[in-house]
mmCIF file of C-alpha atoms in Angstrom:
data_model
loop_
_atom_site.group_PDB
_atom_site.id
_atom_site.type_symbol
_atom_site.label_atom_id
_atom_site.label_comp_id
_atom_site.label_asym_id
_atom_site.label_seq_id
_atom_site.Cartn_x
_atom_site.Cartn_y
_atom_site.Cartn_z
ATOM 1 C CA MET A 352 88.420 67.470 110.212
ATOM 2 C CA ILE A 353 92.079 67.769 111.327
ATOM 3 C CA VAL A 354 92.905 70.352 113.935
ATOM 4 C CA GLU A 355 95.547 72.843 112.759
ATOM 5 C CA THR A 356 97.515 75.684 114.281
ATOM 6 C CA PHE A 357 96.886 79.316 113.077
ATOM 7 C CA PHE A 358 97.844 82.912 113.849
ATOM 8 C CA ALA A 359 95.451 85.799 113.269
ATOM 9 C CA SER A 360 96.939 89.284 112.950
ATOM 10 C CA CYS A 361 95.082 92.587 113.758
ATOM 11 C CA PRO A 362 95.711 96.239 114.578
ATOM 12 C CA ARG A 363 97.583 96.552 117.901
ATOM 13 C CA GLY A 364 95.192 97.223 120.779
ATOM 14 C CA LEU A 365 92.359 95.061 119.339
ATOM 15 C CA GLU A 366 93.681 91.642 120.376
ATOM 16 C CA PRO A 367 90.917 90.925 122.948
ATOM 17 C CA LEU A 368 88.281 91.732 120.360
ATOM 18 C CA LEU A 369 89.952 89.446 117.861
ATOM 19 C CA SER A 370 89.916 86.633 120.452
ATOM 20 C CA GLU A 371 86.200 87.050 120.750
ATOM 21 C CA ASP A 372 85.828 86.790 116.965
ATOM 22 C CA LEU A 373 87.895 83.634 116.872
ATOM 23 C CA THR A 374 86.010 82.003 119.693
ATOM 24 C CA ILE A 375 82.692 82.667 117.908
ATOM 25 C CA ALA A 376 84.224 81.098 114.806
ATOM 26 C CA GLY A 377 84.840 77.888 116.696
ATOM 27 C CA ALA A 378 88.548 78.281 117.403
ATOM 28 C CA HIS A 379 90.415 77.514 120.608
ATOM 29 C CA VAL A 380 92.235 80.704 121.377
ATOM 30 C CA GLY A 381 95.804 80.650 122.678
ATOM 31 C CA ASP A 382 98.299 83.389 123.471
ATOM 32 C CA GLN A 383 97.595 87.002 122.604
ATOM 33 C CA ILE A 384 100.684 88.974 121.479
ATOM 34 C CA PRO A 385 100.907 92.616 120.323
ATOM 35 C CA GLY A 386 99.304 92.544 116.846
ATOM 36 C CA GLY A 387 97.684 89.157 116.902
ATOM 37 C CA VAL A 388 96.358 85.928 118.487
ATOM 38 C CA HIS A 389 97.432 82.316 118.225
ATOM 39 C CA PHE A 390 94.627 79.704 117.857
ATOM 40 C CA VAL A 391 93.998 76.116 116.960
ATOM 41 C CA GLY A 392 90.959 74.718 115.216
ATOM 42 C CA GLU A 393 89.531 72.842 112.342
ATOM 43 C CA TRP A 394 89.622 74.336 108.884
ATOM 44 C CA THR A 395 85.972 75.215 109.318
ATOM 45 C CA ALA A 396 87.065 77.656 112.032
ATOM 46 C CA CYS A 397 89.603 79.161 109.640
ATOM 47 C CA TYR A 398 86.886 79.553 106.971
ATOM 48 C CA ARG A 399 84.584 81.198 109.457
ATOM 49 C CA ALA A 400 87.189 83.534 110.834
ATOM 50 C CA ASN A 401 88.077 84.752 107.418
ATOM 51 C CA LEU A 402 84.397 85.249 106.463
ATOM 52 C CA HIS A 403 83.103 86.756 109.707
ATOM 53 C CA SER A 404 85.939 88.450 111.683
ATOM 54 C CA ARG A 405 85.672 92.190 111.435
ATOM 55 C CA ILE A 406 88.932 92.610 113.440
ATOM 56 C CA ALA A 407 91.469 90.242 111.819
ATOM 57 C CA THR A 408 93.904 91.466 109.186
ATOM 58 C CA ARG A 409 95.118 87.967 108.045
ATOM 59 C CA ILE A 410 94.677 84.391 109.123
ATOM 60 C CA LEU A 411 97.932 82.516 108.747
ATOM 61 C CA TRP A 412 98.229 78.619 108.834
ATOM 62 C CA ARG A 413 101.359 77.366 110.603
ATOM 63 C CA VAL A 414 103.142 74.801 108.477
ATOM 64 C CA ALA A 415 106.703 74.541 109.976
ATOM 65 C CA HIS A 416 108.697 75.545 113.043
ATOM 66 C CA GLY A 417 112.260 75.027 114.089
ATOM 67 C CA CYS A 418 115.400 76.452 115.621
ATOM 68 C CA TYR A 419 118.033 78.201 113.530
ATOM 69 C CA ARG A 420 121.461 79.660 113.888
ATOM 70 C CA SER A 421 122.106 80.610 110.253
ATOM 71 C CA GLU A 422 120.323 81.245 106.954
ATOM 72 C CA ASP A 423 121.154 77.649 105.996
ATOM 73 C CA ASP A 424 119.078 76.308 108.907
ATOM 74 C CA ILE A 425 116.102 78.334 107.654
ATOM 75 C CA PHE A 426 116.689 77.090 104.115
ATOM 76 C CA ARG A 427 116.606 73.466 105.312
ATOM 77 C CA LEU A 428 113.444 73.997 107.338
ATOM 78 C CA ALA A 429 111.706 75.421 104.276
ATOM 79 C CA LEU A 430 113.087 72.691 102.017
ATOM 80 C CA ASP A 431 111.770 69.998 104.377
ATOM 81 C CA THR A 432 108.271 71.480 104.258
ATOM 82 C CA PRO A 433 105.976 69.641 101.773
ATOM 83 C CA TRP A 434 104.723 72.630 99.824
ATOM 84 C CA PRO A 435 103.607 70.594 96.792
ATOM 85 C CA GLN A 436 100.997 68.910 98.991
ATOM 86 C CA TRP A 437 99.238 72.247 99.460
ATOM 87 C CA PHE A 438 99.529 74.144 96.121
ATOM 88 C CA THR A 439 100.768 73.614 92.599
ATOM 89 C CA ALA A 440 103.752 74.848 90.578
ATOM 90 C CA GLU A 441 101.357 76.744 88.343
ATOM 91 C CA GLN A 442 100.491 79.058 91.242
ATOM 92 C CA THR A 443 102.660 82.088 91.853
ATOM 93 C CA ILE A 444 104.178 82.730 95.220
ATOM 94 C CA ARG A 445 105.384 85.594 97.410
ATOM 95 C CA VAL A 446 107.472 85.307 100.538
ATOM 96 C CA ASP A 447 107.324 87.854 103.411
ATOM 97 C CA VAL A 448 109.563 87.773 106.493
ATOM 98 C CA ASN A 449 109.065 89.584 109.812
ATOM 99 C CA ALA A 450 111.620 89.454 112.614
ATOM 100 C CA ILE A 451 112.112 90.431 116.249
ATOM 101 C CA LYS A 452 115.531 90.176 117.880
ATOM 102 C CA CYS A 453 116.822 88.231 114.813
ATOM 103 C CA PRO A 454 120.645 88.048 114.795
ATOM 104 C CA LEU A 455 120.975 87.544 111.042
ATOM 105 C CA ARG A 456 122.268 90.452 108.973
ATOM 106 C CA SER A 457 119.842 90.555 106.056
ATOM 107 C CA ILE A 458 116.112 89.822 106.161
ATOM 108 C CA ASP A 459 116.076 90.216 102.383
ATOM 109 C CA PHE A 460 118.627 87.398 102.100
ATOM 110 C CA VAL A 461 116.477 85.194 104.311
ATOM 111 C CA THR A 462 113.492 85.926 102.164
ATOM 112 C CA LEU A 463 115.490 84.839 99.080
ATOM 113 C CA ARG A 464 116.652 81.650 100.800
ATOM 114 C CA ILE A 465 113.079 80.651 101.765
ATOM 115 C CA LYS A 466 111.885 81.300 98.197
ATOM 116 C CA ASP A 467 114.775 79.176 96.779
ATOM 117 C CA ALA A 468 113.977 76.369 99.156
ATOM 118 C CA ILE A 469 110.294 76.349 98.140
ATOM 119 C CA CYS A 470 111.307 76.250 94.447
ATOM 120 C CA ASP A 471 113.887 73.558 95.065
ATOM 121 C CA ARG A 472 111.286 71.399 96.895
ATOM 122 C CA PHE A 473 108.917 71.734 93.888
ATOM 123 C CA ARG A 474 111.659 70.843 91.430
ATOM 124 C CA ARG A 475 112.562 67.787 93.524
ATOM 125 C CA ASP A 476 108.957 66.598 93.838
ATOM 126 C CA THR A 477 107.358 67.695 90.556
ATOM 127 C CA GLY A 478 110.108 68.736 88.149
ATOM 128 C CA ARG A 479 108.666 72.227 88.038
ATOM 129 C CA ARG A 480 108.915 75.368 90.099
ATOM 130 C CA PRO A 481 106.435 78.189 90.909
ATOM 131 C CA ASP A 482 107.134 81.749 89.672
ATOM 132 C CA VAL A 483 107.290 84.727 92.036
ATOM 133 C CA ASP A 484 104.655 87.451 91.857
ATOM 134 C CA THR A 485 105.038 90.160 94.472
ATOM 135 C CA ARG A 486 101.889 92.050 93.386
ATOM 136 C CA GLN A 487 99.050 89.427 93.134
ATOM 137 C CA PRO A 488 100.550 86.064 94.212
ATOM 138 C CA GLY A 489 98.428 82.965 94.207
ATOM 139 C CA ILE A 490 100.048 81.852 97.477
ATOM 140 C CA ARG A 491 101.681 84.011 100.162
ATOM 141 C CA VAL A 492 104.212 82.397 102.499
ATOM 142 C CA HIS A 493 105.060 84.223 105.745
ATOM 143 C CA ALA A 494 108.027 83.638 107.974
ATOM 144 C CA PHE A 495 108.490 84.883 111.471
ATOM 145 C CA LEU A 496 112.004 84.959 112.965
ATOM 146 C CA GLY A 497 112.540 85.168 116.723
ATOM 147 C CA GLU A 498 115.949 85.263 118.348
ATOM 148 C CA ASP A 499 116.666 81.602 117.523
ATOM 149 C CA GLU A 500 113.314 80.153 116.204
ATOM 150 C CA CYS A 501 111.711 80.287 112.746
ATOM 151 C CA THR A 502 107.996 79.692 112.004
ATOM 152 C CA LEU A 503 106.567 79.357 108.479
ATOM 153 C CA TYR A 504 103.012 80.090 107.565
ATOM 154 C CA VAL A 505 100.760 79.902 104.527
ATOM 155 C CA ASP A 506 98.361 82.850 104.320
ATOM 156 C CA THR A 507 94.718 81.664 104.107
ATOM 157 C CA SER A 508 93.340 85.180 103.489
ATOM 158 C CA GLY A 509 94.988 86.594 100.379
ATOM 159 C CA ALA A 510 94.261 90.274 100.243
ATOM 160 C CA PRO A 511 94.143 91.729 103.770
ATOM 161 C CA LEU A 512 90.761 91.065 105.451
ATOM 162 C CA TYR A 513 90.157 94.784 105.948
ATOM 163 C CA GLN A 514 89.755 95.012 102.119
ATOM 164 C CA ARG A 515 86.018 94.328 102.165
ATOM 165 C CA GLY A 516 85.651 95.029 98.494
ATOM 166 C CA TYR A 517 83.493 98.173 98.758
ATOM 167 C CA ARG A 518 85.969 101.057 99.005
ATOM 168 C CA GLN A 519 85.899 102.857 95.664
ATOM 169 C CA LYS A 520 86.772 106.389 96.797
ATOM 170 C CA SER A 521 89.190 107.428 99.509
ATOM 171 C CA VAL A 522 90.347 110.613 101.183
ATOM 172 C CA ASP A 523 93.455 111.590 103.125
ATOM 173 C CA ALA A 524 94.385 109.382 106.125
ATOM 174 C CA PRO A 525 91.541 106.820 106.018
ATOM 175 C CA LEU A 526 91.202 104.332 108.843
ATOM 176 C CA LYS A 527 91.526 100.648 107.954
ATOM 177 C CA GLU A 528 88.148 98.934 108.014
ATOM 178 C CA ASN A 529 89.116 96.449 110.760
ATOM 179 C CA LEU A 530 90.391 99.299 112.997
ATOM 180 C CA ALA A 531 87.153 101.163 112.396
ATOM 181 C CA ALA A 532 85.139 98.049 113.264
ATOM 182 C CA GLY A 533 87.138 97.552 116.468
ATOM 183 C CA ILE A 534 86.622 101.161 117.505
ATOM 184 C CA LEU A 535 82.853 100.797 116.904
ATOM 185 C CA ARG A 536 82.845 97.737 119.202
ATOM 186 C CA LEU A 537 84.816 99.548 121.840
ATOM 187 C CA THR A 538 82.246 102.342 121.943
ATOM 188 C CA GLY A 539 79.546 99.812 122.819
ATOM 189 C CA TRP A 540 77.390 100.834 119.828
ATOM 190 C CA GLN A 541 74.697 98.391 118.859
ATOM 191 C CA PRO A 542 72.269 98.481 115.907
ATOM 192 C CA GLY A 543 69.234 100.590 116.774
ATOM 193 C CA VAL A 544 71.288 103.138 118.714
ATOM 194 C CA THR A 545 71.701 106.430 116.851
ATOM 195 C CA LEU A 546 75.231 106.753 115.444
ATOM 196 C CA LEU A 547 76.868 109.851 113.979
ATOM 197 C CA ASP A 548 80.173 110.271 112.219
ATOM 198 C CA PRO A 549 80.402 114.088 111.712
ATOM 199 C CA MET A 550 83.828 113.944 110.001
ATOM 200 C CA CYS A 551 83.177 110.941 107.863
ATOM 201 C CA GLY A 552 85.964 111.211 105.261
ATOM 202 C CA SER A 553 85.343 108.288 102.906
ATOM 203 C CA GLY A 554 82.800 106.744 105.296
ATOM 204 C CA THR A 555 84.616 103.899 106.887
ATOM 205 C CA PHE A 556 82.899 104.038 110.257
ATOM 206 C CA VAL A 557 79.351 104.217 108.788
ATOM 207 C CA LEU A 558 80.081 101.585 106.205
ATOM 208 C CA GLU A 559 81.144 99.179 108.912
ATOM 209 C CA ALA A 560 78.222 100.110 111.077
ATOM 210 C CA ALA A 561 75.714 99.623 108.204
ATOM 211 C CA GLN A 562 77.108 96.203 107.522
ATOM 212 C CA ILE A 563 76.731 95.314 111.222
ATOM 213 C CA ALA A 564 73.179 96.651 111.346
ATOM 214 C CA LEU A 565 72.123 94.654 108.303
ATOM 215 C CA GLY A 566 73.914 91.409 109.389
ATOM 216 C CA ILE A 567 76.351 91.428 106.462
ATOM 217 C CA ALA A 568 79.408 89.319 106.985
ATOM 218 C CA PRO A 569 82.552 91.412 106.236
ATOM 219 C CA GLY A 570 83.961 88.791 103.893
ATOM 220 C CA SER A 571 80.825 88.095 101.951
ATOM 221 C CA GLY A 572 81.907 90.192 98.964
ATOM 222 C CA ARG A 573 85.335 88.776 98.380
ATOM 223 C CA SER A 574 87.413 85.575 97.778
ATOM 224 C CA PHE A 575 90.144 84.076 99.957
ATOM 225 C CA ALA A 576 93.490 82.370 99.482
ATOM 226 C CA PHE A 577 92.349 79.145 101.231
ATOM 227 C CA GLN A 578 90.059 78.577 98.221
ATOM 228 C CA ARG A 579 93.257 78.028 96.138
ATOM 229 C CA LEU A 580 94.735 75.324 98.444
ATOM 230 C CA ARG A 581 94.704 71.655 97.250
ATOM 231 C CA HIS A 582 92.785 70.535 100.337
ATOM 232 C CA PHE A 583 90.095 73.247 100.123
ATOM 233 C CA ALA A 584 86.667 71.798 100.973
ATOM 234 C CA PRO A 585 84.232 73.642 98.694
ATOM 235 C CA GLU A 586 81.121 71.995 100.048
ATOM 236 C CA VAL A 587 81.973 73.125 103.578
ATOM 237 C CA TRP A 588 82.730 76.621 102.402
ATOM 238 C CA GLN A 589 79.478 76.780 100.417
ATOM 239 C CA LYS A 590 77.436 75.968 103.486
ATOM 240 C CA LEU A 591 79.113 78.754 105.479
ATOM 241 C CA ALA A 592 78.695 81.261 102.681
ATOM 242 C CA ASP A 593 75.029 80.345 102.106
ATOM 243 C CA ALA A 594 74.335 80.639 105.908
ATOM 244 C CA ALA A 595 75.980 84.076 105.947
ATOM 245 C CA ARG A 596 73.885 85.281 103.023
ATOM 246 C CA ALA A 597 70.716 83.990 104.665
ATOM 247 C CA GLU A 598 71.448 86.280 107.649
ATOM 248 C CA GLN A 599 71.682 89.477 105.540
ATOM 249 C CA GLN A 600 68.917 91.997 105.624
ATOM 250 C CA VAL A 601 67.791 94.168 102.724
ATOM 251 C CA ALA A 602 69.317 97.646 103.047
ATOM 252 C CA GLY A 603 66.805 100.093 104.517
ATOM 253 C CA GLU A 604 66.713 103.099 106.770
ATOM 254 C CA THR A 605 68.726 102.847 110.002
ATOM 255 C CA ALA A 606 69.746 105.328 112.713
ATOM 256 C CA ILE A 607 73.156 105.890 111.159
ATOM 257 C CA PHE A 608 74.179 109.393 110.121
ATOM 258 C CA ALA A 609 77.300 110.810 108.409
ATOM 259 C CA SER A 610 78.436 114.241 107.529
ATOM 260 C CA ASP A 611 81.560 116.173 106.662
ATOM 261 C CA LEU A 612 82.518 119.733 106.021
ATOM 262 C CA SER A 613 84.062 118.699 102.681
ATOM 263 C CA PRO A 614 81.675 118.005 99.733
ATOM 264 C CA VAL A 615 84.448 115.842 98.255
ATOM 265 C CA ALA A 616 84.407 113.617 101.345
ATOM 266 C CA VAL A 617 80.657 113.282 101.335
ATOM 267 C CA ARG A 618 80.714 112.327 97.656
ATOM 268 C CA ALA A 619 83.412 109.692 98.482
ATOM 269 C CA THR A 620 81.192 108.260 101.194
ATOM 270 C CA LEU A 621 78.202 108.259 98.885
ATOM 271 C CA ALA A 622 80.134 106.353 96.192
ATOM 272 C CA ASN A 623 81.364 103.779 98.654
ATOM 273 C CA LEU A 624 77.944 103.263 100.191
ATOM 274 C CA ASP A 625 76.426 102.904 96.738
ATOM 275 C CA ARG A 626 79.103 100.416 95.619
ATOM 276 C CA ALA A 627 78.352 98.302 98.752
ATOM 277 C CA GLY A 628 74.579 98.488 98.222
ATOM 278 C CA LEU A 629 74.245 100.385 101.541
ATOM 279 C CA LEU A 630 73.149 103.830 100.472
ATOM 280 C CA PRO A 631 69.608 103.539 101.976
ATOM 281 C CA ALA A 632 71.088 102.661 105.337
ATOM 282 C CA VAL A 633 72.939 105.978 105.977
ATOM 283 C CA THR A 634 71.731 109.565 106.052
ATOM 284 C CA LEU A 635 74.399 111.786 104.503
ATOM 285 C CA ALA A 636 74.862 115.539 104.646
ATOM 286 C CA VAL A 637 77.408 118.253 104.021
ATOM 287 C CA SER A 638 77.794 119.924 107.382
ATOM 288 C CA ASN A 639 80.317 121.451 109.739
ATOM 289 C CA LEU A 640 80.536 119.580 113.089
ATOM 290 C CA LEU A 641 81.073 122.926 114.868
ATOM 291 C CA GLU A 642 77.637 124.064 113.639
ATOM 292 C CA ARG A 643 75.440 121.040 113.055
ATOM 293 C CA GLU A 644 72.690 119.817 115.389
ATOM 294 C CA ALA A 645 72.415 116.357 116.934
ATOM 295 C CA PRO A 646 70.224 114.064 114.854
ATOM 296 C CA ALA A 647 68.538 112.633 118.044
ATOM 297 C CA ALA A 648 68.309 113.365 121.763
ATOM 298 C CA GLN A 649 70.753 110.593 122.570
ATOM 299 C CA GLY A 650 73.297 108.619 120.652
ATOM 300 C CA ILE A 651 76.983 107.796 119.998
ATOM 301 C CA MET A 652 79.239 110.106 118.024
ATOM 302 C CA ILE A 653 82.496 108.608 116.576
ATOM 303 C CA ALA A 654 85.051 110.599 114.718
ATOM 304 C CA ASN A 655 88.611 110.609 113.447
ATOM 305 C CA PRO A 656 89.299 114.318 113.695
ATOM 306 C CA PRO A 657 92.120 116.073 111.766
ATOM 307 C CA TYR A 658 95.553 115.429 113.140
ATOM 308 C CA GLY A 659 99.131 114.759 111.946
ATOM 309 C CA GLU A 660 99.352 115.342 108.262
ATOM 310 C CA ARG A 661 95.797 116.741 107.994
ATOM 311 C CA VAL A 662 96.397 119.639 110.385
ATOM 312 C CA HIS A 663 99.367 121.810 109.428
ATOM 313 C CA THR A 664 100.094 123.769 112.595
ATOM 314 C CA ASN A 665 99.591 123.385 116.380
ATOM 315 C CA GLU A 666 97.680 126.658 116.302
ATOM 316 C CA GLU A 667 95.127 125.184 113.889
ATOM 317 C CA ALA A 668 94.675 122.165 116.047
ATOM 318 C CA ALA A 669 94.254 124.238 119.244
ATOM 319 C CA GLU A 670 91.658 126.531 117.637
ATOM 320 C CA PHE A 671 89.671 123.667 116.173
ATOM 321 C CA TYR A 672 89.602 121.652 119.402
ATOM 322 C CA ALA A 673 88.606 124.618 121.523
ATOM 323 C CA ARG A 674 85.636 125.284 119.248
ATOM 324 C CA LEU A 675 84.809 121.558 119.220
ATOM 325 C CA GLY A 676 84.478 121.348 122.941
ATOM 326 C CA SER A 677 82.060 124.304 122.982
ATOM 327 C CA ALA A 678 80.008 122.775 120.134
ATOM 328 C CA LEU A 679 79.652 119.446 121.931
ATOM 329 C CA LYS A 680 78.546 121.118 125.140
ATOM 330 C CA ARG A 681 75.941 123.184 123.316
ATOM 331 C CA ARG A 682 74.484 120.634 120.932
ATOM 332 C CA PHE A 683 75.249 117.130 122.023
ATOM 333 C CA VAL A 684 74.176 116.886 125.672
ATOM 334 C CA GLY A 685 72.953 113.366 126.288
ATOM 335 C CA TRP A 686 75.401 111.869 123.781
ATOM 336 C CA THR A 687 78.569 109.819 124.292
ATOM 337 C CA CYS A 688 81.280 111.160 121.990
ATOM 338 C CA PHE A 689 84.335 109.218 120.944
ATOM 339 C CA PHE A 690 87.377 110.683 119.149
ATOM 340 C CA VAL A 691 90.374 108.821 117.759
ATOM 341 C CA SER A 692 93.528 110.923 117.914
ATOM 342 C CA SER A 693 97.291 110.712 118.171
ATOM 343 C CA ASP A 694 97.273 114.163 119.790
ATOM 344 C CA THR A 695 97.471 113.524 123.517
ATOM 345 C CA ARG A 696 96.604 117.210 124.142
ATOM 346 C CA LEU A 697 93.081 116.600 122.844
ATOM 347 C CA PRO A 698 91.263 116.413 126.280
ATOM 348 C CA ARG A 699 92.921 119.601 127.500
ATOM 349 C CA LEU A 700 92.306 121.405 124.202
ATOM 350 C CA VAL A 701 88.624 120.558 124.136
ATOM 351 C CA ARG A 702 88.428 121.354 127.895
ATOM 352 C CA LEU A 703 86.625 118.104 128.606
ATOM 353 C CA THR A 704 87.605 115.224 130.907
ATOM 354 C CA PRO A 705 87.562 111.821 129.208
ATOM 355 C CA SER A 706 85.666 109.084 131.030
ATOM 356 C CA ARG A 707 87.842 106.562 129.296
ATOM 357 C CA LYS A 708 90.865 106.501 126.984
ATOM 358 C CA THR A 709 91.936 103.320 125.147
ATOM 359 C CA PRO A 710 95.409 102.971 123.525
ATOM 360 C CA LEU A 711 95.253 101.959 119.881
ATOM 361 C CA PHE A 712 97.527 101.979 116.808
ATOM 362 C CA ASN A 713 96.566 103.250 113.404
ATOM 363 C CA GLY A 714 99.306 101.438 111.574
ATOM 364 C CA PRO A 715 102.575 102.587 113.183
ATOM 365 C CA LEU A 716 100.853 105.708 114.651
ATOM 366 C CA GLU A 717 99.987 105.447 118.358
ATOM 367 C CA CYS A 718 96.567 106.854 119.113
ATOM 368 C CA ARG A 719 93.960 107.101 121.844
ATOM 369 C CA LEU A 720 90.259 106.512 121.701
ATOM 370 C CA TYR A 721 88.846 109.164 123.988
ATOM 371 C CA GLU A 722 85.310 108.844 125.444
ATOM 372 C CA PHE A 723 83.426 111.995 126.545
ATOM 373 C CA ARG A 724 80.001 111.657 128.181
ATOM 374 C CA MET A 725 78.156 114.877 127.465
ATOM 375 C CA VAL A 726 76.202 115.469 130.673
ATOM 376 C CA ALA A 727 75.227 119.102 131.051
ATOM 377 C CA GLY A 728 77.566 121.059 133.261
ATOM 378 C CA SER A 729 79.473 118.153 134.658
ATOM 379 C CA ASN A 730 82.667 117.640 132.780
ATOM 380 C CA ARG A 731 84.016 120.886 131.452
ATOM 381 C CA ARG A 732 87.448 121.908 132.512
ATOM 382 C CA PRO A 733 88.193 125.526 133.365
ATOM 383 C CA LEU A 734 90.543 127.298 130.942
ATOM 384 C CA THR A 735 93.859 127.641 132.634
ATOM 385 C CA GLY A 736 96.077 129.359 130.171
ATOM 386 C CA THR A 737 97.793 128.057 127.088
ATOM 387 C CA ALA A 738 97.306 124.345 126.469
ATOM 388 C CA GLN A 739 100.505 122.301 126.769
ATOM 389 C CA PRO A 740 101.176 118.775 125.581
ATOM 390 C CA THR A 741 100.252 116.054 128.116
ATOM 391 C CA THR A 742 100.893 112.333 128.234
ATOM 392 C CA GLY A 743 98.002 110.090 127.590
#
């Protein structure tokens, strides 16, 4: 098969993990940039990455690249690109443009010019033009503008890859599935190790963990945009999909636990697990983290505690975190506990010293993944007055 050039996007902070996924898929990884990784490979690698990567958001196929000084240069680049070779006029399109240091005044106007160029190329070659559908397009075209260079891509994924197809119910401030999967990998958790999410919300962490434990490919329950391209190879794809299904295990009991103080959140997690066929794999309970007991002598705790919009005052946050630190020391000795938070005061407020902190982004929100090893009597900070914000 022909080797092509691609770009895979991901949550910022997870680029090294994405590179690992792409390498496993058979790609030759190139530069990592904030929010993604460039790679080259055959179409089989693209198919595999879409099917198996738990970290990627989209896989984009590079179809054109050139220098520009004006919107007309970008129009000509798009007009010279042979779009009708790859999809038909009956398929709807959407154009998205991202830019860094772009000197042009209006990104919206650039978007319109690229759309016009695609339609003009179709009229010239086929006598027809595709319609625009911004909600559920058949084909997504992405453009990236640097200071003087423009790159055009065709999206091979369609809906973002974090949309696994199982989320039915949601609660406030859910994590994207690929960010949750990346955080799980950063904790070092492996199937067979006891895992607890005591503030499970709609269950994203345990849903991802259950899929990993049962060998379920994250893309096995959805379709992809590459299946709508003219040169799609269905026989190659079918072999990959069949092989992925053959690796899946029947859902059964695992060492994965989830709880939440809110019955509404637990019901949301239950509905999502049930929709995904994973309900037998996770033990669910309504429980307050500040009061619950550890489900095993050792394990990994991972939680996305209330912050930002979900905690209304600094006083509420300070009170909660102080009680959290005490609860961990009393009930979770022997555990390694991970918390995702944008509140850089968290270590001071829980009066524990993190053994590691990893910068991450939850969308535009900068966060830290804090690791606390709960060894009896070894890592508690003395209380030294009112907690003040610190940098992390």
